[in-house]
PDB file of C-alpha atoms in Angstrom:
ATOM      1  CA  UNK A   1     -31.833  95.583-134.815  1.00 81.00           C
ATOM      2  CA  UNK A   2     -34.569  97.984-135.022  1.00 88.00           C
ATOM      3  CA  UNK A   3     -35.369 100.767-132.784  1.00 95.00           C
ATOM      4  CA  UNK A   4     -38.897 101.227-131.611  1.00 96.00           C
ATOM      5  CA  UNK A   5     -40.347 104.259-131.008  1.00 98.00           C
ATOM      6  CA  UNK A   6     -43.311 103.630-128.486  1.00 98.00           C
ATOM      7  CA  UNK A   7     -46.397 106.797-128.446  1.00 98.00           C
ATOM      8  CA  UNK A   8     -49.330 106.031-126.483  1.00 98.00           C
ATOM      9  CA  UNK A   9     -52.111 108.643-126.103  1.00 98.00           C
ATOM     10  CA  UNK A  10     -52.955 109.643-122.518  1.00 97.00           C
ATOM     11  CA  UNK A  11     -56.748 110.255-121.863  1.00 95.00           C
ATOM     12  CA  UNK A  12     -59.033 110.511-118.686  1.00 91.00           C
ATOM     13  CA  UNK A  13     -57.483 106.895-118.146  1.00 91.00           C
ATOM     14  CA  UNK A  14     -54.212 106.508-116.522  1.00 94.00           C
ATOM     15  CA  UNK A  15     -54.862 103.269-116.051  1.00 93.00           C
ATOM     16  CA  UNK A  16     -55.281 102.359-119.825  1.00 93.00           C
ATOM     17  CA  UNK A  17     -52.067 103.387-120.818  1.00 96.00           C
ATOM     18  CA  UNK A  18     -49.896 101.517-118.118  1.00 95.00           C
ATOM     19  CA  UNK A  19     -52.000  98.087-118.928  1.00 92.00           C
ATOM     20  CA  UNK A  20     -51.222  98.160-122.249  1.00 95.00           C
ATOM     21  CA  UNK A  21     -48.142  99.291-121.907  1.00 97.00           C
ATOM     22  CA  UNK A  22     -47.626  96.078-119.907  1.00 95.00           C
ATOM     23  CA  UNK A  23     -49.349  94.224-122.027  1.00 94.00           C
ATOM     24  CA  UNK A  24     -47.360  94.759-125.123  1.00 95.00           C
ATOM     25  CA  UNK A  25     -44.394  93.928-123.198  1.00 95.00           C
ATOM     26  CA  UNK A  26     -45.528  90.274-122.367  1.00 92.00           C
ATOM     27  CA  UNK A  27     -45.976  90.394-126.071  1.00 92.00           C
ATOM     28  CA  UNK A  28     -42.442  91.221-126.387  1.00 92.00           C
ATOM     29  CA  UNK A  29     -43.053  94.366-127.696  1.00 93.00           C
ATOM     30  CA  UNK A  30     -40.304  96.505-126.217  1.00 94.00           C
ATOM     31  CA  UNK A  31     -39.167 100.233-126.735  1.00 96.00           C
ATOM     32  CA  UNK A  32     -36.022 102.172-127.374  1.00 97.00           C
ATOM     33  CA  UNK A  33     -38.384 105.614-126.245  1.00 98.00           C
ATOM     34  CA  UNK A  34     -41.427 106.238-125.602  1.00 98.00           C
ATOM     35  CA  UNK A  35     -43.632 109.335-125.832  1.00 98.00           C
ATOM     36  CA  UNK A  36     -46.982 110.236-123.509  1.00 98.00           C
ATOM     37  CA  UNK A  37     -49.157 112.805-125.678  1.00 97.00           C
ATOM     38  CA  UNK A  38     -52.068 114.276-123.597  1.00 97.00           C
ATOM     39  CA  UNK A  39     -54.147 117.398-123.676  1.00 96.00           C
ATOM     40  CA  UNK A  40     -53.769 120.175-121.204  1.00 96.00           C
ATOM     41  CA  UNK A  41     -56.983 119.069-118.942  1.00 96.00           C
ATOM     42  CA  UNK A  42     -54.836 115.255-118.176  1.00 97.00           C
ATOM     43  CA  UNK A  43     -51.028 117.233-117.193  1.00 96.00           C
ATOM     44  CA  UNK A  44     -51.546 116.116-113.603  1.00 97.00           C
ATOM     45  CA  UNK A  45     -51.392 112.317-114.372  1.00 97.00           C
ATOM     46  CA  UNK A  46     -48.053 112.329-116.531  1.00 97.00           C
ATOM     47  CA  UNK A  47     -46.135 112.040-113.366  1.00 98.00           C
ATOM     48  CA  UNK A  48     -47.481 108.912-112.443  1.00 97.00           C
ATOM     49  CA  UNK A  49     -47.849 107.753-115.695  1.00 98.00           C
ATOM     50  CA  UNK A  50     -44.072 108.582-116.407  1.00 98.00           C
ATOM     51  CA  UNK A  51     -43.192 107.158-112.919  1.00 98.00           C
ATOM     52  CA  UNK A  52     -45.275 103.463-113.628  1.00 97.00           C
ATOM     53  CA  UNK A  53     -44.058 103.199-116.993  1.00 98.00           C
ATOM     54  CA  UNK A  54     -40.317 103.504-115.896  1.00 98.00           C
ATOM     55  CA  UNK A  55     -41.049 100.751-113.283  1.00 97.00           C
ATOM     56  CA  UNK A  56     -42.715  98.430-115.720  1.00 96.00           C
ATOM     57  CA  UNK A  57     -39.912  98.823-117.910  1.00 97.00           C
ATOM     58  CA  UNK A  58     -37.294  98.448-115.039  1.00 97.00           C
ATOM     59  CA  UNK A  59     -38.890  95.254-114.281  1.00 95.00           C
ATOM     60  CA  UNK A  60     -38.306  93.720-117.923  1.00 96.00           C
ATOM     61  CA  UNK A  61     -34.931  95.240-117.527  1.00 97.00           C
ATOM     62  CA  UNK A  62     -35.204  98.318-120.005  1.00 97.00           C
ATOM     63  CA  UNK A  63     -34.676 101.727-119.619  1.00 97.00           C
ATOM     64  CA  UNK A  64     -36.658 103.709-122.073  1.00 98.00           C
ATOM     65  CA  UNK A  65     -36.140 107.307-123.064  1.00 97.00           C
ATOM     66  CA  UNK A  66     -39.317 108.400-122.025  1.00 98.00           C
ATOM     67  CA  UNK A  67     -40.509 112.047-123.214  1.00 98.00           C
ATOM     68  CA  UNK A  68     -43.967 114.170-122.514  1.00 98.00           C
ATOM     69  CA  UNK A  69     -45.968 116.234-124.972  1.00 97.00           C
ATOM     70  CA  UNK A  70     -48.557 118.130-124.168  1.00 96.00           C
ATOM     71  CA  UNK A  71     -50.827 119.907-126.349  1.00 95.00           C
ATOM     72  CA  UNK A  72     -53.805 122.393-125.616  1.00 95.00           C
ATOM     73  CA  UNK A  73     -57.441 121.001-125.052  1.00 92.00           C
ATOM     74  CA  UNK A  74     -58.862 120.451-128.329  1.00 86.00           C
ATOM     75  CA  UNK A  75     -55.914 121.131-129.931  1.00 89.00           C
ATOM     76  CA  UNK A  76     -56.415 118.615-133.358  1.00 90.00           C
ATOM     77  CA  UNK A  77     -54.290 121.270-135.326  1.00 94.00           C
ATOM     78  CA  UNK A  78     -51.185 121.619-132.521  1.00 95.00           C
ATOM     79  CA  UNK A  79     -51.553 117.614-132.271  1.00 95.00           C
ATOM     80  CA  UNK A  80     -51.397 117.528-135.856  1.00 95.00           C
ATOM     81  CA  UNK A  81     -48.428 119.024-136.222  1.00 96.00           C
ATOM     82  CA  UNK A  82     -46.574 118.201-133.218  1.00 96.00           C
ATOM     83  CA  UNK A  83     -47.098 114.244-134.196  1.00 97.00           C
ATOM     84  CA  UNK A  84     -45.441 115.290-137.752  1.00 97.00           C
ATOM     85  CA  UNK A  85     -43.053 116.678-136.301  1.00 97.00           C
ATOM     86  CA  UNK A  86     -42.317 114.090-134.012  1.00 98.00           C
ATOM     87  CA  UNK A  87     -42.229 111.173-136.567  1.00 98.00           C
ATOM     88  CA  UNK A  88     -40.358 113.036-139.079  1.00 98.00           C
ATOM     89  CA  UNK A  89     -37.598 113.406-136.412  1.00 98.00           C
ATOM     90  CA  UNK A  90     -37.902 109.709-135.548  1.00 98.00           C
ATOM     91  CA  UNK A  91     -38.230 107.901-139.000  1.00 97.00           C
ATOM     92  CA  UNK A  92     -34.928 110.307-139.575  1.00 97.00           C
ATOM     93  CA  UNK A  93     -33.235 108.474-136.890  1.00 97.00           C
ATOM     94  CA  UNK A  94     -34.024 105.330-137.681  1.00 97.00           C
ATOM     95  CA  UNK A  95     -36.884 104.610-135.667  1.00 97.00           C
ATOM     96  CA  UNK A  96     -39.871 102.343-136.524  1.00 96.00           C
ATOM     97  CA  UNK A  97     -43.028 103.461-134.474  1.00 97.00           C
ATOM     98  CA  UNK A  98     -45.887 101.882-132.194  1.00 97.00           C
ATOM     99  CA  UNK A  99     -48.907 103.755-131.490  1.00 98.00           C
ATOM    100  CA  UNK A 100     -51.275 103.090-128.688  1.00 97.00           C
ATOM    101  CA  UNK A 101     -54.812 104.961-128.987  1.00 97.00           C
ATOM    102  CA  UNK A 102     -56.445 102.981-125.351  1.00 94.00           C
ATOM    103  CA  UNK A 103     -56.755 105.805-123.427  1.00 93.00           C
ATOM    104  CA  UNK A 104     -56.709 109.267-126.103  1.00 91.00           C
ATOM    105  CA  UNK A 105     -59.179 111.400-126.931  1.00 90.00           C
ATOM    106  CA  UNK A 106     -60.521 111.368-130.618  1.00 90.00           C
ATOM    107  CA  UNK A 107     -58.820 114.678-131.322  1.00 88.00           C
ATOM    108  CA  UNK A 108     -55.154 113.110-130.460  1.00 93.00           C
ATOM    109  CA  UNK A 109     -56.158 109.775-131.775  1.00 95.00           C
ATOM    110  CA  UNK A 110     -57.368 111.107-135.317  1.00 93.00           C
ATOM    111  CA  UNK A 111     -54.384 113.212-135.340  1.00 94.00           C
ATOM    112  CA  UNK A 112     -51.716 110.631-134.678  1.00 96.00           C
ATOM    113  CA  UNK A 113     -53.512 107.660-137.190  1.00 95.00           C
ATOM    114  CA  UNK A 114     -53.600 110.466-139.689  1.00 93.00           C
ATOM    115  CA  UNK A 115     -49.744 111.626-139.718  1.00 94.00           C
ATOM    116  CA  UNK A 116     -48.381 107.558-138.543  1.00 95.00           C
ATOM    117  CA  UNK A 117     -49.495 106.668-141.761  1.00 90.00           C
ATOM    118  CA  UNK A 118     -47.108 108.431-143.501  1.00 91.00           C
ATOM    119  CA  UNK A 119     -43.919 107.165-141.469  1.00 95.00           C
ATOM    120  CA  UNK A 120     -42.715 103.303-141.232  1.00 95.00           C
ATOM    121  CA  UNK A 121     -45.049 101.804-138.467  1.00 95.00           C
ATOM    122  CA  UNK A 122     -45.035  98.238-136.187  1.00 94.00           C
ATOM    123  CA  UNK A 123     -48.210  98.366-134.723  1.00 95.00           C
ATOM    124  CA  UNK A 124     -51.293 100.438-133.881  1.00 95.00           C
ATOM    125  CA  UNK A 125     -52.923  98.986-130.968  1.00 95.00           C
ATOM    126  CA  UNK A 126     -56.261  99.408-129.113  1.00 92.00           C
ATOM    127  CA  UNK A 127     -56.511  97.426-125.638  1.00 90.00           C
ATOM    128  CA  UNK A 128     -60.594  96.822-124.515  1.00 82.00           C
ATOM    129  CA  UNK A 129     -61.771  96.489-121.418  1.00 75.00           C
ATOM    130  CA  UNK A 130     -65.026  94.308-121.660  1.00 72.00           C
ATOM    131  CA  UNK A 131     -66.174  94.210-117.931  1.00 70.00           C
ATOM    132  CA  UNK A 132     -66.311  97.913-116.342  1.00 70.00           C
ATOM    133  CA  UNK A 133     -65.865  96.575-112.986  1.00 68.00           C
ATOM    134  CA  UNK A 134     -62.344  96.658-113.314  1.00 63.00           C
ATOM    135  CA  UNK A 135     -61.280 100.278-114.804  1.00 66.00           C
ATOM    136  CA  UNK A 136     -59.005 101.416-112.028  1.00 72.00           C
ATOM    137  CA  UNK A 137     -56.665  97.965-111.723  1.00 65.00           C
ATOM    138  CA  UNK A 138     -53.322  96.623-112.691  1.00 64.00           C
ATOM    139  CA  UNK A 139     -52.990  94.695-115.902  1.00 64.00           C
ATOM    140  CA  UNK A 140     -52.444  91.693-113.646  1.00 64.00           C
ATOM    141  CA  UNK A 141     -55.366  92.147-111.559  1.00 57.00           C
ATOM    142  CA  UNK A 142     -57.986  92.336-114.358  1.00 63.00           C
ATOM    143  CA  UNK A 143     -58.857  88.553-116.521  1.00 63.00           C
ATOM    144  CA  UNK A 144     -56.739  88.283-119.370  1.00 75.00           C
ATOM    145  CA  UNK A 145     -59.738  87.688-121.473  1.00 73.00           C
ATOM    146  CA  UNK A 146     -61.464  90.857-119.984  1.00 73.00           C
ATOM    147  CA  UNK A 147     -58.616  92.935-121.728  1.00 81.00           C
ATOM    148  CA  UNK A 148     -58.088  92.202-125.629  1.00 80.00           C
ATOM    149  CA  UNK A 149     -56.364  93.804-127.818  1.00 91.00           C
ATOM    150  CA  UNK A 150     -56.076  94.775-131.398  1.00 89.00           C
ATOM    151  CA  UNK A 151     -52.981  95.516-133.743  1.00 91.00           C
ATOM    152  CA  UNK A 152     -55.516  97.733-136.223  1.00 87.00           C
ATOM    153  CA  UNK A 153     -52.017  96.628-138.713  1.00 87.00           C
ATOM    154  CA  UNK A 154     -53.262  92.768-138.745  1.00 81.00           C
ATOM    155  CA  UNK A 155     -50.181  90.911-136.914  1.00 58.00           C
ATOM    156  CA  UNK A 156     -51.686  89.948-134.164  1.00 49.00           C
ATOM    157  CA  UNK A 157     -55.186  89.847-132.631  1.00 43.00           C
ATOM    158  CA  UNK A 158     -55.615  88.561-129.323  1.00 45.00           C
ATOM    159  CA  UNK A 159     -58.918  88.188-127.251  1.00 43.00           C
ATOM    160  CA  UNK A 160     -62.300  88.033-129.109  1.00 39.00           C
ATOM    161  CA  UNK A 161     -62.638  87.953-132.511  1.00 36.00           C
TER     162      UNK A 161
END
């Protein structure tokens, strides 16, 4: 069996990561841990974020390892190292890795792409959101076809082409 290690990228959008989050788990996509990145400026959302993402989870019945990393504003070169870090310690213990880039800032998201390649990788996925009527919502609440997303690895592509 292999064990997925889930890091999504926490921006001004709280919202973003929890829908895709959910998303990927209708897919079937499920994690052994998971891992919120953010920058210094977004540290008062990881409680909520940590708290939906545990109840999404509890819903399909899983109970995730679920770990916070927080790196300084700006801070490409700490994020750089820290997601090294990170996936050298995973891909050591076995772990194949998802990345989600919906809701990070290009600093984290040019960091991560650049050291994920390196390590044994399931998916990279972006989730859109084509009608900005509906930022603030639950997955559920927003169209399906309003919300597609893209494995940037080619296994899937769902929504618009």
């Amino acid at each position: 069996m292999v064990k997925i290690a889930y890091i999504t990228l926490l921006g001004r959008s709280p919202w973003a990561v929890v829908n895709t989050y959910y998303k990927l788990l209708t897919m079937g996509k499920k994690a052994d841990r998971i891992y919120v990145f953010t920058e210094e400026r977004y540290r008062e959302n990881l409680p909520k974020v940590v708290k939906a993402l545990e109840a999404i989870s509890e819903a399909y019945n899983l109970h995730p390892t679920i770990e916070t990393k927080i790196v300084p504003d700006y801070g490409f070169f700490v994020a750089d190292r820290k997601f090294r870090e990170l996936f050298s310690k995973l891909e050591r213990e076995g772990y194949r890795m998802g990345l989600d880039i919906t809701s990070g800032r290009k600093a984290l998201v040019a960091a991560a792409i650049v050291q994920i390649r390196k390590f044994p990788v399931s998916f990279i996925v972006y989730m859109g959101l084509l009608d900005l009527d509906f930022p603030d919502r639950p997955y559920m609440m927003i169209p399906t076809h309003m919300q597609p997303i893209k494995n940037f690895l080619g296994d899937e592509d769902e929504g618009h082409q």
